XYZ file of N, CA and C in Angstrom:
165
model
N 0.835 -1.305 0.006
C 0.115 0.118 0.572
C 1.231 0.912 -0.129
N 0.112 2.074 -0.444
C 0.933 3.548 -0.660
C 1.007 4.321 0.811
N 2.079 5.056 1.021
C 2.559 5.476 2.618
C 1.942 7.143 1.990
N 1.764 7.654 1.068
C 1.410 8.833 0.410
C 1.160 9.059 -0.470
N 0.395 9.767 -1.547
C -0.776 10.245 -2.787
C -0.563 11.912 -2.740
N -0.282 12.575 -3.640
C -0.269 13.869 -4.124
C -0.426 13.700 -5.587
N -1.733 14.669 -5.065
C -2.403 14.983 -6.574
C -2.735 16.416 -6.544
N -1.890 17.018 -7.719
C -2.358 18.348 -7.958
C -3.215 19.232 -9.407
N -3.699 19.486 -9.347
C -4.934 20.086 -10.618
C -3.915 20.988 -11.223
N -3.111 20.752 -12.467
C -3.061 22.226 -13.297
C -3.846 22.813 -14.266
N -3.642 23.628 -15.033
C -4.669 24.188 -15.704
C -4.641 23.273 -16.939
N -3.489 22.856 -17.559
C -3.669 21.719 -18.580
C -3.607 20.780 -18.555
N -2.661 20.002 -17.056
C -3.170 18.355 -17.000
C -3.212 18.557 -14.952
N -2.310 17.168 -14.810
C -2.889 16.596 -13.498
C -1.066 15.634 -13.120
N -0.647 16.261 -11.986
C 0.566 15.656 -11.572
C -0.376 14.516 -10.823
N 0.063 13.418 -10.482
C 0.207 12.273 -9.582
C 1.239 11.658 -9.138
N 1.625 11.627 -7.502
C 2.943 11.134 -7.053
C 2.283 10.218 -6.451
N 2.974 9.741 -6.373
C 2.515 8.041 -5.294
C 3.622 7.784 -4.710
N 3.860 7.564 -3.393
C 5.630 7.479 -2.124
C 6.206 8.493 -3.179
N 6.371 9.713 -3.415
C 6.937 10.639 -4.263
C 7.442 10.344 -5.659
N 7.081 8.956 -6.321
C 7.343 8.889 -7.537
C 6.042 9.392 -8.523
N 6.663 10.345 -9.524
C 5.252 11.013 -10.172
C 4.832 9.770 -11.522
N 3.918 9.608 -11.374
C 3.216 8.765 -12.409
C 2.436 10.129 -13.857
N 3.272 9.630 -14.815
C 3.251 10.876 -16.214
C 2.033 11.126 -16.830
N 1.712 11.444 -17.651
C 0.728 11.869 -18.578
C -0.418 10.821 -18.032
N -0.731 11.181 -17.319
C -2.421 10.989 -16.759
C -3.671 12.220 -17.301
N -4.194 11.025 -17.625
C -5.473 11.323 -18.848
C -6.680 11.461 -17.249
N -6.995 11.168 -16.889
C -8.210 10.782 -15.730
C -7.932 10.142 -14.381
N -8.628 10.805 -13.396
C -8.002 9.615 -12.162
C -9.799 9.991 -11.369
N -9.740 8.980 -10.152
C -10.790 8.741 -9.662
C -10.473 8.306 -7.859
N -10.453 8.934 -7.296
C -10.520 9.283 -5.938
C -11.564 8.531 -5.532
N -11.623 7.191 -4.535
C -12.832 7.091 -3.637
C -12.207 6.977 -2.080
N -12.942 6.691 -1.149
C -13.172 6.385 0.022
C -13.656 5.753 0.956
N -13.628 4.462 1.489
C -14.769 3.712 1.897
C -14.113 3.147 3.268
N -14.929 3.915 4.367
C -13.825 3.174 5.660
C -12.543 3.859 5.773
N -12.065 2.800 6.253
C -10.808 3.618 6.016
C -9.648 3.593 4.892
N -10.098 3.029 4.068
C -9.303 2.484 2.991
C -9.663 3.887 1.452
N -8.471 4.262 1.043
C -9.045 5.185 -0.092
C -8.211 4.480 -0.954
N -8.859 4.535 -2.407
C -9.178 3.818 -3.709
C -8.795 5.071 -4.483
N -7.648 4.856 -5.468
C -7.265 5.519 -6.691
C -6.951 5.168 -7.830
N -8.162 5.336 -8.567
C -7.861 4.462 -10.092
C -7.271 5.845 -11.292
N -6.481 5.717 -11.887
C -6.185 6.914 -12.581
C -5.820 5.711 -14.222
N -6.158 7.184 -14.952
C -5.787 6.701 -16.419
C -4.781 7.147 -17.280
N -4.036 6.219 -17.529
C -2.488 6.965 -18.137
C -2.320 7.043 -19.973
N -1.813 7.660 -20.657
C -1.117 7.449 -21.932
C -0.162 6.746 -21.976
N -0.209 6.104 -22.312
C 0.871 4.787 -22.698
C 1.589 4.754 -24.175
N 2.604 5.227 -24.681
C 2.946 4.907 -26.042
C 4.247 4.394 -26.444
N 4.959 3.678 -25.458
C 6.218 2.287 -25.391
C 5.788 1.486 -24.530
N 6.527 0.678 -23.917
C 7.159 -0.502 -23.111
C 6.397 -0.166 -22.034
N 6.006 -1.116 -21.470
C 5.114 -1.417 -20.120
C 6.192 -1.998 -18.937
N 6.279 -0.875 -17.741
C 6.972 -2.053 -17.017
C 6.786 -1.886 -15.829
N 5.964 -2.283 -15.176
C 4.787 -2.385 -13.501
C 6.014 -2.841 -12.751
N 5.865 -2.309 -11.062
C 6.573 -3.103 -10.220
C 5.464 -2.255 -9.007
N 4.254 -3.637 -8.893
C 4.045 -3.112 -7.355
C 4.390 -3.552 -6.495
N 4.735 -3.164 -5.371
C 4.977 -3.816 -4.405
C 4.701 -3.234 -3.236
């Protein structure tokens, strides 16, 4: 689980940082909360190879 999530909404873009790592090319996001659990769903633009490490 992430320790910190920061979402910054700019004029033409949204910056999402999860544990100080920037998630680039964010198209949209949805943040929901249920009891003590928050869920962040993000849609990103991918134009090359995909490498994911979810630990």
